[in-house]
Short mmCIF file of C-alpha atoms (C1' of nucleotides) in Angstrom, two decimals:
data_model
loop_
_atom_site.label_atom_id
_atom_site.label_comp_id
_atom_site.label_asym_id
_atom_site.label_seq_id
_atom_site.Cartn_x
_atom_site.Cartn_y
_atom_site.Cartn_z
CA MET N 1 -0.02 0.33 -0.16
CA SER N 2 3.02 1.71 0.21
CA SER N 3 2.89 4.48 -3.01
CA ASN N 4 5.65 7.31 -3.16
CA VAL N 5 4.49 10.08 -4.75
CA CYS N 6 6.75 11.11 -7.61
CA PRO N 7 8.19 14.83 -8.78
CA GLY N 8 5.83 16.23 -10.50
CA THR N 9 5.54 16.26 -14.44
CA THR N 10 2.21 18.31 -16.13
CA CYS N 11 -0.07 17.29 -18.01
CA SER N 12 0.45 18.75 -21.00
CA VAL N 13 3.56 15.87 -21.45
CA CYS N 14 1.38 13.12 -20.23
CA GLY N 15 0.60 9.98 -22.66
CA PHE N 16 -2.75 10.18 -21.05
CA ARG N 17 -3.30 13.25 -23.31
CA SER N 18 -3.07 12.06 -26.64
CA GLU N 19 -5.93 10.48 -26.29
CA VAL N 20 -8.29 11.71 -23.79
CA PHE N 21 -6.75 15.35 -22.75
CA GLN N 22 -5.85 16.55 -26.08
CA THR N 23 -8.82 19.11 -26.01
CA LEU N 24 -7.83 20.61 -22.63
CA SER N 25 -6.83 24.29 -23.71
CA THR N 26 -3.59 24.50 -21.77
CA ASP N 27 -5.46 26.41 -19.13
CA GLN N 28 -6.78 23.54 -17.79
CA LEU N 29 -4.14 21.41 -18.13
CA GLU N 30 -2.17 23.94 -15.23
CA GLN N 31 -5.20 23.08 -13.68
CA LEU N 32 -5.03 19.55 -13.89
CA THR N 33 -1.57 20.04 -12.72
CA ARG N 34 -1.61 20.39 -9.52
CA ARG N 35 -5.20 18.86 -8.87
CA LYS N 36 -3.27 15.94 -9.60
CA SER N 37 -0.52 13.14 -8.20
CA ILE N 38 1.77 11.14 -9.55
CA ARG N 39 2.39 8.47 -7.84
CA ALA N 40 4.88 4.93 -8.22
CA ALA N 41 3.73 1.71 -6.80
CA ARG N 42 5.94 -1.66 -6.15
CA LYS N 43 5.34 -5.47 -7.69
CA GLY N 44 2.43 -5.57 -5.02
CA ASP N 45 1.35 -2.61 -4.18
CA ILE N 46 -1.97 -1.95 -3.94
CA ILE N 47 -3.51 0.70 -6.12
CA ALA N 48 -6.79 0.80 -5.08
CA LYS N 49 -8.91 -0.80 -2.55
CA GLN N 50 -12.17 -2.69 -3.43
CA GLY N 51 -14.99 -1.20 -1.22
CA SER N 52 -12.96 1.71 -0.32
CA GLN N 53 -13.92 5.11 -1.21
CA ILE N 54 -13.22 6.64 -4.58
CA MET N 55 -10.62 9.06 -4.32
CA GLY N 56 -9.90 10.17 -7.78
CA PHE N 57 -10.15 9.17 -10.99
CA ILE N 58 -6.85 6.54 -11.70
CA PHE N 59 -4.93 5.80 -15.23
CA LEU N 60 -1.71 3.68 -15.07
CA ARG N 61 0.89 5.71 -17.14
CA THR N 62 3.60 2.89 -16.81
CA GLY N 63 3.90 -0.20 -15.94
CA LEU N 64 0.92 -3.28 -15.40
CA ALA N 65 -1.83 -4.05 -13.61
CA LYS N 66 -4.79 -6.35 -11.97
CA LEU N 67 -8.41 -5.52 -11.52
CA THR N 68 -9.36 -7.86 -8.78
CA ARG N 69 -12.68 -8.79 -7.05
CA LEU N 70 -13.56 -10.85 -3.90
CA ASN N 71 -17.39 -12.22 -4.52
CA ALA N 72 -19.94 -12.56 -1.63
CA GLU N 73 -18.25 -16.19 -1.20
CA GLY N 74 -14.82 -14.88 -0.67
CA ARG N 75 -13.75 -16.36 -3.59
CA GLN N 76 -11.02 -14.71 -5.60
CA GLN N 77 -11.37 -13.08 -9.22
CA ILE N 78 -9.05 -11.16 -11.60
CA VAL N 79 -11.42 -9.27 -13.48
CA GLY N 80 -8.67 -8.04 -15.93
CA ILE N 81 -5.65 -6.61 -16.56
CA ALA N 82 -4.58 -3.62 -16.69
CA THR N 83 -2.07 -1.76 -19.08
CA PRO N 84 -0.61 1.71 -19.85
CA ASN N 85 -2.91 4.25 -20.80
CA ASP N 86 -6.07 2.09 -19.22
CA PHE N 87 -8.20 4.04 -16.84
CA VAL N 88 -7.87 1.68 -13.72
CA GLY N 89 -11.03 3.14 -12.24
CA LEU N 90 -12.99 1.95 -14.23
CA LEU N 91 -17.14 1.96 -14.67
CA SER N 92 -17.13 2.61 -10.96
CA VAL N 93 -16.10 5.70 -10.97
CA PHE N 94 -19.28 7.33 -12.78
CA SER N 95 -21.69 4.85 -11.50
CA SER N 96 -20.80 4.29 -7.34
CA ASP N 97 -18.51 6.06 -5.45
CA SER N 98 -16.76 3.47 -3.58
CA TYR N 99 -14.49 0.93 -5.53
CA HIS N 100 -15.52 -2.40 -7.09
CA PHE N 101 -12.35 -3.83 -7.06
CA SER N 102 -9.21 -3.99 -6.39
CA ILE N 103 -6.50 -2.34 -8.12
CA ILE N 104 -3.07 -3.98 -7.38
CA ALA N 105 0.11 -3.57 -9.47
CA LEU N 106 1.52 -7.08 -11.50
CA GLU N 107 4.79 -5.19 -12.18
CA ASP N 108 6.46 -1.65 -10.50
CA SER N 109 4.22 1.05 -12.17
CA GLU N 110 3.28 4.38 -12.42
CA TYR N 111 0.13 5.83 -12.12
CA CYS N 112 -1.78 8.97 -12.17
CA CYS N 113 -4.43 9.89 -9.65
CA VAL N 114 -6.81 13.27 -10.46
CA ASP N 115 -8.63 14.63 -8.42
CA LEU N 116 -12.42 13.47 -9.51
CA GLU N 117 -14.34 16.72 -9.02
CA LEU N 118 -11.89 18.36 -11.33
CA VAL N 119 -12.90 15.55 -14.11
CA LYS N 120 -16.30 16.13 -13.41
CA GLU N 121 -16.13 20.12 -13.66
CA LEU N 122 -14.18 19.20 -16.82
CA VAL N 123 -16.86 16.96 -18.66
CA VAL N 124 -19.55 19.09 -18.07
CA LYS N 125 -17.50 22.66 -19.31
CA GLU N 126 -15.53 21.02 -21.90
CA GLY N 127 -17.54 19.25 -23.70
CA LYS N 128 -15.35 17.72 -26.12
CA PHE N 129 -12.89 16.68 -23.40
CA ALA N 130 -16.51 14.88 -22.31
CA MET N 131 -16.49 13.33 -25.60
CA SER N 132 -13.56 11.83 -25.79
CA LEU N 133 -14.09 9.97 -22.59
CA LEU N 134 -16.97 9.08 -23.30
CA GLU N 135 -15.19 6.96 -26.23
CA LYS N 136 -11.93 6.01 -24.35
CA ILE N 137 -14.40 4.15 -20.99
CA SER N 138 -16.29 2.08 -23.64
CA ARG N 139 -13.64 1.09 -25.24
CA VAL N 140 -12.14 -0.15 -22.27
CA SER N 141 -14.62 -1.61 -20.36
CA ASP N 142 -16.09 -2.64 -23.49
CA LEU N 143 -13.26 -4.78 -24.21
CA LEU N 144 -13.02 -6.24 -20.82
CA LEU N 145 -16.54 -7.26 -21.31
CA GLN N 146 -16.06 -9.35 -24.69
CA ASN N 147 -12.90 -10.73 -23.12
CA ARG N 148 -14.77 -12.65 -20.11
CA LEU N 149 -17.28 -13.85 -23.14
CA ASN N 150 -15.35 -14.95 -24.95
CA ILE N 151 -13.94 -17.16 -22.50
CA ASP N 152 -17.20 -18.31 -20.71
CA LEU N 153 -17.67 -20.42 -23.80
CA LEU N 154 -14.12 -21.96 -23.82
CA GLN N 155 -12.49 -25.48 -22.13
CA LEU N 156 -9.68 -25.38 -19.99
CA ARG N 157 -7.10 -25.52 -22.45
CA GLY N 158 -8.85 -22.95 -24.66
CA ARG N 159 -8.62 -20.43 -21.03
CA VAL N 160 -5.14 -21.44 -21.26
CA ALA N 161 -4.46 -20.80 -25.01
CA TYR N 162 -6.40 -17.35 -24.80
CA ILE N 163 -4.43 -16.12 -21.67
CA ILE N 164 -1.19 -16.67 -23.46
CA CYS N 165 -2.25 -15.45 -26.26
CA TYR N 166 -3.45 -11.95 -24.80
CA PHE N 167 -0.49 -11.46 -23.18
CA ALA N 168 1.69 -12.29 -26.19
CA ASN N 169 -0.07 -10.10 -28.37
CA GLU N 170 -1.87 -6.99 -26.76
CA VAL N 171 0.45 -6.85 -23.52
CA TYR N 172 3.89 -7.85 -24.89
CA ARG N 173 3.76 -7.87 -28.37
CA GLN N 174 6.20 -11.02 -28.92
CA ARG N 175 6.07 -14.41 -28.42
CA SER N 176 9.07 -14.50 -26.11
CA PHE N 177 7.91 -12.63 -22.51
CA ASN N 178 7.98 -13.37 -18.88
CA LEU N 179 4.59 -13.84 -16.85
CA PRO N 180 3.72 -11.58 -14.73
CA ILE N 181 1.28 -13.57 -13.34
CA SER N 182 1.64 -16.65 -11.01
CA ARG N 183 -0.34 -19.95 -11.93
CA ARG N 184 -2.40 -18.96 -9.41
CA GLU N 185 -3.33 -15.88 -10.39
CA ILE N 186 -3.94 -17.26 -13.94
CA ALA N 187 -6.61 -19.81 -12.80
CA GLU N 188 -8.28 -16.92 -10.68
CA LEU N 189 -8.38 -15.08 -14.68
CA ILE N 190 -10.01 -17.61 -16.15
CA ASP N 191 -12.16 -18.76 -13.35
CA MET N 192 -10.46 -22.75 -13.03
CA ARG N 193 -7.94 -23.82 -11.17
CA VAL N 194 -4.15 -24.31 -10.51
CA GLU N 195 -3.82 -27.26 -10.98
CA ASN N 196 -5.45 -27.52 -13.97
CA VAL N 197 -3.06 -24.25 -15.43
CA VAL N 198 -0.42 -26.11 -14.85
CA ARG N 199 -1.48 -29.31 -16.00
CA ILE N 200 -2.17 -27.87 -19.14
CA LEU N 201 0.61 -25.99 -18.87
CA SER N 202 2.74 -28.46 -19.10
CA GLU N 203 0.80 -30.36 -21.32
CA PHE N 204 1.08 -27.80 -23.98
CA ARG N 205 4.93 -28.19 -22.98
CA ARG N 206 4.81 -31.70 -23.93
CA ASP N 207 3.13 -31.16 -26.94
CA GLY N 208 5.96 -28.71 -27.76
CA ILE N 209 3.49 -25.73 -28.33
CA ILE N 210 5.04 -24.00 -25.81
CA THR N 211 8.64 -23.73 -23.55
CA ILE N 212 7.86 -22.56 -20.43
CA GLU N 213 10.59 -22.13 -17.31
CA GLY N 214 9.07 -20.67 -14.17
CA THR N 215 7.86 -17.52 -15.63
CA ALA N 216 9.15 -17.47 -18.83
CA ILE N 217 7.38 -18.45 -21.72
CA ASN N 218 8.17 -19.01 -25.31
CA ILE N 219 5.16 -19.93 -27.98
CA LEU N 220 6.67 -22.06 -30.33
CA LYS N 221 3.19 -22.93 -32.47
CA PRO N 222 1.77 -19.78 -33.09
CA GLU N 223 -1.02 -21.47 -34.95
CA LYS N 224 -1.73 -24.17 -32.98
CA LEU N 225 -2.51 -21.77 -30.07
CA ARG N 226 -4.78 -19.73 -32.01
CA TRP N 227 -5.99 -22.82 -32.57
CA ILE N 228 -7.02 -23.92 -29.35
CA LYS N 229 -8.15 -20.96 -28.14
CA GLU N 230 -10.88 -20.49 -31.13
CA HIS N 231 -12.00 -24.40 -30.47
CA GLY N 232 -10.68 -25.43 -26.99
CA MET C 1 -36.87 -7.22 -38.67
CA SER C 2 -40.48 -5.26 -38.85
CA SER C 3 -40.42 -2.14 -36.68
CA ASN C 4 -43.14 0.04 -36.68
CA VAL C 5 -42.12 3.56 -36.18
CA CYS C 6 -45.65 4.64 -33.49
CA PRO C 7 -47.69 7.96 -32.93
CA GLY C 8 -44.62 10.79 -32.09
CA THR C 9 -44.61 11.45 -28.30
CA THR C 10 -42.59 14.61 -27.74
CA CYS C 11 -39.32 14.04 -25.29
CA SER C 12 -40.54 16.11 -22.21
CA VAL C 13 -43.12 13.33 -21.12
CA CYS C 14 -40.47 10.35 -21.78
CA GLY C 15 -39.41 8.33 -19.16
CA PHE C 16 -36.27 8.40 -19.77
CA ARG C 17 -35.87 11.82 -19.50
CA SER C 18 -36.66 11.96 -16.25
CA GLU C 19 -32.80 9.42 -15.46
CA VAL C 20 -30.34 11.39 -18.48
CA PHE C 21 -32.44 14.21 -20.33
CA GLN C 22 -33.09 15.48 -17.18
CA THR C 23 -30.62 18.57 -18.05
CA LEU C 24 -31.84 19.26 -21.48
CA SER C 25 -33.33 23.05 -21.90
CA THR C 26 -37.05 22.47 -23.74
CA ASP C 27 -35.74 23.93 -26.92
CA GLN C 28 -32.93 21.36 -26.94
CA LEU C 29 -35.94 18.42 -25.81
CA GLU C 30 -38.17 19.94 -29.18
CA GLN C 31 -35.09 19.11 -30.77
CA LEU C 32 -34.69 15.22 -29.68
CA THR C 33 -38.18 14.84 -30.30
CA ARG C 34 -37.63 15.97 -34.14
CA ARG C 35 -34.90 14.00 -34.32
CA LYS C 36 -36.10 10.22 -33.16
CA SER C 37 -38.20 7.55 -34.01
CA ILE C 38 -40.37 5.74 -31.27
CA ARG C 39 -40.91 2.34 -32.72
CA ALA C 40 -42.83 -1.00 -31.97
CA ALA C 41 -40.87 -4.90 -31.58
CA ARG C 42 -42.97 -7.29 -31.73
CA LYS C 43 -42.46 -10.56 -29.25
CA GLY C 44 -38.95 -12.11 -31.49
CA ASP C 45 -38.18 -9.05 -33.50
CA ILE C 46 -34.64 -7.90 -34.09
CA ILE C 47 -34.20 -3.86 -32.83
CA ALA C 48 -30.50 -4.05 -33.83
CA LYS C 49 -27.98 -6.62 -35.18
CA GLN C 50 -24.96 -7.35 -34.25
CA GLY C 51 -22.18 -6.48 -36.87
CA SER C 52 -24.17 -3.56 -38.50
CA GLN C 53 -23.83 -0.41 -38.68
CA ILE C 54 -24.97 1.56 -35.36
CA MET C 55 -27.69 3.94 -36.66
CA GLY C 56 -29.05 5.38 -33.52
CA PHE C 57 -28.75 5.56 -29.83
CA ILE C 58 -31.41 3.34 -28.85
CA PHE C 59 -32.97 3.04 -25.19
CA LEU C 60 -35.95 0.66 -24.35
CA ARG C 61 -39.09 2.63 -23.58
CA THR C 62 -40.84 -0.47 -22.53
CA GLY C 63 -40.87 -4.53 -22.84
CA LEU C 64 -38.34 -6.59 -21.94
CA ALA C 65 -35.16 -7.74 -24.50
CA LYS C 66 -32.18 -9.38 -25.34
CA LEU C 67 -28.59 -8.30 -25.88
CA THR C 68 -27.49 -11.90 -28.15
CA ARG C 69 -24.04 -12.60 -29.27
CA LEU C 70 -22.63 -15.03 -31.66
CA ASN C 71 -19.04 -15.78 -30.91
CA ALA C 72 -16.52 -16.88 -33.82
CA GLU C 73 -17.54 -20.56 -33.67
CA GLY C 74 -21.33 -19.72 -34.19
CA ARG C 75 -22.50 -20.34 -30.66
CA GLN C 76 -24.71 -18.64 -29.60
CA GLN C 77 -24.46 -16.92 -26.59
CA ILE C 78 -27.18 -14.22 -24.30
CA VAL C 79 -24.81 -11.12 -22.97
CA GLY C 80 -27.56 -9.76 -21.29
CA ILE C 81 -31.21 -8.42 -20.49
CA ALA C 82 -32.08 -4.70 -21.20
CA THR C 83 -35.47 -3.97 -19.14
CA PRO C 84 -37.03 -0.44 -19.13
CA ASN C 85 -35.11 2.37 -19.79
CA ASP C 86 -32.38 0.67 -20.39
CA PHE C 87 -29.90 2.02 -23.44
CA VAL C 88 -28.92 -0.98 -25.13
CA GLY C 89 -26.33 0.16 -27.69
CA LEU C 90 -24.42 -0.05 -24.52
CA LEU C 91 -20.58 0.78 -24.99
CA SER C 92 -20.35 -0.18 -28.68
CA VAL C 93 -22.13 3.21 -29.81
CA PHE C 94 -19.48 5.10 -27.89
CA SER C 95 -16.17 2.84 -28.71
CA SER C 96 -17.27 1.28 -32.07
CA ASP C 97 -18.83 1.79 -35.01
CA SER C 98 -20.94 -1.57 -35.15
CA TYR C 99 -23.31 -3.33 -32.98
CA HIS C 100 -21.26 -5.36 -31.01
CA PHE C 101 -24.65 -7.44 -29.85
CA SER C 102 -28.02 -8.17 -31.35
CA ILE C 103 -30.80 -6.72 -29.63
CA ILE C 104 -33.94 -9.34 -30.10
CA ALA C 105 -37.19 -8.53 -27.59
CA LEU C 106 -38.85 -10.81 -26.11
CA GLU C 107 -41.89 -9.24 -24.99
CA ASP C 108 -43.42 -6.43 -27.58
CA SER C 109 -41.85 -3.93 -26.95
CA GLU C 110 -41.19 0.63 -27.57
CA TYR C 111 -37.78 1.34 -28.20
CA CYS C 112 -36.91 4.50 -29.01
CA CYS C 113 -34.24 5.75 -31.55
CA VAL C 114 -32.72 8.95 -31.74
CA ASP C 115 -30.09 10.37 -34.25
CA LEU C 116 -26.64 9.64 -32.89
CA GLU C 117 -24.86 12.31 -34.36
CA LEU C 118 -27.71 14.35 -31.89
CA VAL C 119 -27.35 12.81 -28.95
CA LYS C 120 -23.17 12.88 -29.62
CA GLU C 121 -23.46 17.38 -30.23
CA LEU C 122 -25.28 17.70 -27.17
CA VAL C 123 -22.91 15.34 -25.81
CA VAL C 124 -20.82 18.28 -26.45
CA LYS C 125 -22.65 20.87 -25.78
CA GLU C 126 -24.19 20.70 -22.46
CA GLY C 127 -22.06 19.59 -19.92
CA LYS C 128 -24.52 18.38 -17.17
CA PHE C 129 -26.00 16.24 -20.24
CA ALA C 130 -22.55 14.48 -20.55
CA MET C 131 -22.69 13.33 -17.11
CA SER C 132 -25.74 12.22 -17.02
CA LEU C 133 -25.05 9.49 -19.54
CA LEU C 134 -21.60 9.05 -18.67
CA GLU C 135 -23.58 7.97 -14.86
CA LYS C 136 -26.22 6.11 -17.03
CA ILE C 137 -23.97 4.48 -19.10
CA SER C 138 -21.80 2.96 -16.68
CA ARG C 139 -24.64 2.09 -14.65
CA VAL C 140 -25.71 0.29 -16.91
CA SER C 141 -22.38 -1.61 -18.05
CA ASP C 142 -21.44 -2.03 -14.36
CA LEU C 143 -23.98 -4.15 -13.78
CA LEU C 144 -24.09 -6.58 -16.33
CA LEU C 145 -19.76 -7.02 -16.14
CA GLN C 146 -21.07 -8.05 -12.56
CA ASN C 147 -23.55 -10.25 -13.53
CA ARG C 148 -21.38 -11.86 -15.19
CA LEU C 149 -18.57 -11.91 -13.34
CA ASN C 150 -20.74 -13.16 -10.36
CA ILE C 151 -22.38 -16.31 -12.69
CA ASP C 152 -18.87 -17.81 -13.45
CA LEU C 153 -18.01 -18.88 -10.36
CA LEU C 154 -21.31 -20.60 -9.71
CA GLN C 155 -21.79 -24.12 -10.67
CA LEU C 156 -24.94 -24.92 -12.93
CA ARG C 157 -27.77 -24.99 -10.11
CA GLY C 158 -26.49 -21.43 -8.12
CA ARG C 159 -26.53 -20.25 -12.10
CA VAL C 160 -29.77 -21.27 -12.47
CA ALA C 161 -30.85 -20.26 -9.06
CA TYR C 162 -29.30 -16.64 -9.90
CA ILE C 163 -31.51 -16.28 -12.85
CA ILE C 164 -34.57 -17.13 -11.38
CA CYS C 165 -33.96 -15.33 -8.55
CA TYR C 166 -32.39 -11.81 -11.09
CA PHE C 167 -36.36 -11.87 -13.47
CA ALA C 168 -38.09 -12.60 -10.12
CA ASN C 169 -36.33 -9.74 -8.10
CA GLU C 170 -35.25 -7.11 -11.16
CA VAL C 171 -37.94 -7.40 -14.07
CA TYR C 172 -40.95 -8.39 -12.49
CA ARG C 173 -40.41 -7.84 -8.11
CA GLN C 174 -42.84 -10.67 -8.02
CA ARG C 175 -42.37 -14.13 -6.23
CA SER C 176 -44.46 -15.63 -9.49
CA PHE C 177 -44.13 -14.97 -12.90
CA ASN C 178 -43.93 -16.27 -16.53
CA LEU C 179 -40.02 -16.85 -17.27
CA PRO C 180 -39.88 -14.26 -21.29
CA ILE C 181 -37.18 -17.20 -22.17
CA SER C 182 -37.40 -20.75 -23.55
CA ARG C 183 -34.88 -23.28 -21.65
CA ARG C 184 -32.17 -22.75 -24.66
CA GLU C 185 -32.26 -19.60 -23.69
CA ILE C 186 -31.83 -19.06 -20.20
CA ALA C 187 -29.08 -21.98 -21.24
CA GLU C 188 -27.49 -18.96 -23.17
CA LEU C 189 -27.67 -16.66 -21.29
CA ILE C 190 -26.03 -18.83 -18.45
CA ASP C 191 -23.30 -20.99 -20.07
CA MET C 192 -24.12 -24.38 -19.99
CA ARG C 193 -26.54 -26.56 -21.67
CA VAL C 194 -30.15 -27.05 -21.68
CA GLU C 195 -30.83 -30.28 -21.28
CA ASN C 196 -29.36 -29.59 -17.76
CA VAL C 197 -31.23 -26.20 -17.57
CA VAL C 198 -34.55 -28.72 -17.41
CA ARG C 199 -32.96 -31.06 -15.27
CA ILE C 200 -31.77 -28.69 -13.04
CA LEU C 201 -35.43 -27.08 -12.49
CA SER C 202 -36.76 -29.94 -12.78
CA GLU C 203 -34.93 -30.68 -9.39
CA PHE C 204 -36.05 -27.32 -7.80
CA ARG C 205 -39.35 -28.48 -8.44
CA ARG C 206 -39.08 -32.48 -6.55
CA ASP C 207 -37.85 -30.70 -3.82
CA GLY C 208 -40.33 -28.10 -3.22
CA ILE C 209 -38.28 -24.42 -4.39
CA ILE C 210 -40.29 -23.68 -7.28
CA THR C 211 -43.47 -24.61 -9.17
CA ILE C 212 -42.62 -24.70 -13.21
CA GLU C 213 -45.25 -25.25 -15.69
CA GLY C 214 -44.44 -24.27 -19.01
CA THR C 215 -43.62 -21.18 -18.43
CA ALA C 216 -45.09 -20.06 -15.14
CA ILE C 217 -42.29 -19.77 -11.71
CA ASN C 218 -43.46 -20.13 -8.58
CA ILE C 219 -40.58 -19.60 -6.20
CA LEU C 220 -41.94 -21.38 -2.97
CA LYS C 221 -39.07 -21.30 -1.41
CA PRO C 222 -37.01 -17.91 -2.11
CA GLU C 223 -34.80 -18.56 1.24
CA LYS C 224 -33.67 -21.33 0.37
CA LEU C 225 -33.18 -20.70 -3.72
CA ARG C 226 -31.06 -17.39 -2.71
CA TRP C 227 -29.22 -20.01 -0.38
CA ILE C 228 -27.76 -21.66 -3.47
CA LYS C 229 -27.37 -18.65 -5.70
CA GLU C 230 -25.28 -17.41 -3.58
CA HIS C 231 -23.06 -20.95 -2.17
CA GLY C 232 -24.58 -22.92 -5.61
"C1'" DC T 1 -51.66 -35.49 -40.93
"C1'" DG T 2 -46.80 -34.99 -40.31
"C1'" DC T 3 -42.87 -31.58 -40.11
"C1'" DG T 4 -40.14 -29.19 -36.98
"C1'" DG T 5 -39.12 -26.76 -33.11
"C1'" DC T 6 -39.10 -27.23 -27.79
"C1'" DT T 7 -39.19 -29.99 -24.11
"C1'" DT T 8 -38.17 -34.04 -20.85
"C1'" DT T 9 -35.77 -37.78 -19.07
"C1'" DG T 10 -32.28 -41.58 -19.13
"C1'" DA T 11 -27.79 -43.60 -19.90
"C1'" DT T 12 -22.54 -42.75 -20.91
"C1'" DG T 13 -18.15 -40.62 -21.50
"C1'" DT T 14 -15.79 -36.54 -20.52
"C1'" DT T 15 -13.68 -32.52 -18.22
"C1'" DC T 16 -12.58 -31.16 -14.15
"C1'" DA T 17 -12.67 -29.87 -9.59
"C1'" DT T 18 -10.62 -32.07 -5.23
"C1'" DC T 19 -7.30 -34.05 -1.97
"C1'" DA T 20 -3.12 -36.00 -1.67
"C1'" DA T 21 2.00 -35.13 -1.46
"C1'" DG T 22 6.25 -34.29 -3.43
"C1'" DT T 23 10.07 -30.50 -4.98
"C1'" DA T 24 11.58 -26.25 -5.63
"C1'" DA T 25 11.77 -21.73 -3.98
"C1'" DA T 26 12.00 -18.06 -0.98
"C1'" DG T 27 11.24 -15.84 2.73
"C1'" DT T 28 11.87 -15.08 8.94
"C1'" DG T 29 13.70 -15.63 13.09
"C1'" DG T 30 17.84 -16.96 16.01
"C1'" DC Z 1 23.98 -18.10 7.66
"C1'" DC Z 2 21.78 -22.11 8.81
"C1'" DA Z 3 17.39 -24.19 9.71
"C1'" DC Z 4 12.44 -23.38 9.91
"C1'" DT Z 5 8.30 -21.75 7.97
"C1'" DT Z 6 5.76 -20.58 3.99
"C1'" DT Z 7 4.25 -20.18 -0.09
"C1'" DA Z 8 4.49 -21.43 -5.24
"C1'" DC Z 9 4.29 -25.43 -8.30
"C1'" DT Z 10 3.90 -29.85 -9.90
"C1'" DT Z 11 1.77 -34.65 -10.57
"C1'" DG Z 12 -0.94 -38.55 -9.87
"C1'" DA Z 13 -5.00 -40.84 -8.22
"C1'" DT Z 14 -10.43 -40.53 -7.36
"C1'" DG Z 15 -14.81 -38.17 -7.64
"C1'" DA Z 16 -18.52 -35.05 -8.81
"C1'" DA Z 17 -20.29 -31.58 -12.15
"C1'" DC Z 18 -20.68 -31.90 -17.26
"C1'" DA Z 19 -21.90 -32.17 -22.63
"C1'" DT Z 20 -23.17 -35.15 -25.42
"C1'" DC Z 21 -26.00 -38.83 -27.40
"C1'" DA Z 22 -30.33 -40.77 -27.82
"C1'" DA Z 23 -35.60 -41.42 -27.62
"C1'" DA Z 24 -39.87 -40.27 -26.50
"C1'" DG Z 25 -43.93 -36.39 -25.22
"C1'" DC Z 26 -45.63 -31.60 -26.20
"C1'" DC Z 27 -47.53 -28.43 -29.64
"C1'" DG Z 28 -48.22 -25.29 -33.22
"C1'" DC Z 29 -48.29 -24.37 -37.78
"C1'" DG Z 30 -48.79 -25.25 -42.97
#
DNA sequence: CGCGGCTTTGATGTTCATCAAGTAAAGTGG
DNA sequence: CCACTTTACTTGATGAACATCAAAGCCGCG
């Protein structure tokens, strides 16, 4: 939970600006700069906690984070993965006053926390800003839902293939990378059990589809993996 | 697909107004009235089709509709149920130019189709409108996601209980009602097979938890059903 | 009437969760 | 730094949950 405030960077040079804040005036950007804080989170740090009051509009600048949720039964579930420039407060921000998910850093990350009241003020004052926010929020949330719907129809083999492809294609854009999450977390992400994640990964390795050593994954047969993710 | 245009009603007396359009001026509401159409859909009619171009901002005035989706494999999936005052274009409206889901009437329904360009214009022009739209869109989408996440963690018995409770509590607000969807559609809604839906419904009946005859459901033991939905 | 779609039940095999047990890796405290 | 504990990973065996296949009844519709 220890998140350090970083030396301020002005919002006018922020990567997020090009996507959402592009429509704001220099003046408004300065206002934004004054009422935001950039923070650093170490791997494992809790950026926001499910159920706690929403303090600000949060988006990820660098790094990687998971959105998690504890259901009524006490079972942990990973709702999705946030990559740089995703806002992670998600829909809750505008429909509730408390976070519906926890946000936890998977890698050392930087995130920006903008005063929520200011964002709301800007929505009301600056129509174009409101519009681009709507677009961005829609895109991120829609993608989250699509991923989940896709996974729901797959059997376990297909789910594991899906998530490997996800990291390869959407996150790291490389055939070979280090899994940022544990076997347990993979299980929580695609609604299955640790043992079966392990078993299926071993199976993929045996079949020469991937190599995997610890967290290091290398995809040997992308076509085959894609086939499994689609038909498995 | 045959949807008849209804005799115009002015937007100033629309049920949706109180939720989202409340902030618009009389003038703007008249503008809205001119650039919208109220349509009637009969049970089974397709209100919008997955993949087709988004023509307008659609919301349901009366009746009931399902949001469905055909995945890459050709398997049908029901994403959610829309009740009156839900906008059914959902997130796609602002993040894509084609519908990601089909919208199909489950009961005779009336829906309103507002010129999307006008809505976007109003978002830009009227900050308060933008804000209430953001809130509404967030609430509906968030709920959709929550429901799906809940269902994902349940076994089949729990899912069936969940969906019965859903209709009883959220849609009809009565312990006894007519299921608006077939057994097959229930299966598509909670990711299971028709046979198992039937089997579990019969089981609930045998155990005296519900009565069910055709589409007519009556919940006899709400507490027991709730227990199953939470622990099943 | 006959056909097709929806519903229902039974039988069977597959997929998956659970239990158990063991290894490896990573903290923790003396 | 080493014994100790904990946590992550891995494999096997077993039973429960579920999909699939098969068959029959029901109903509406041309």
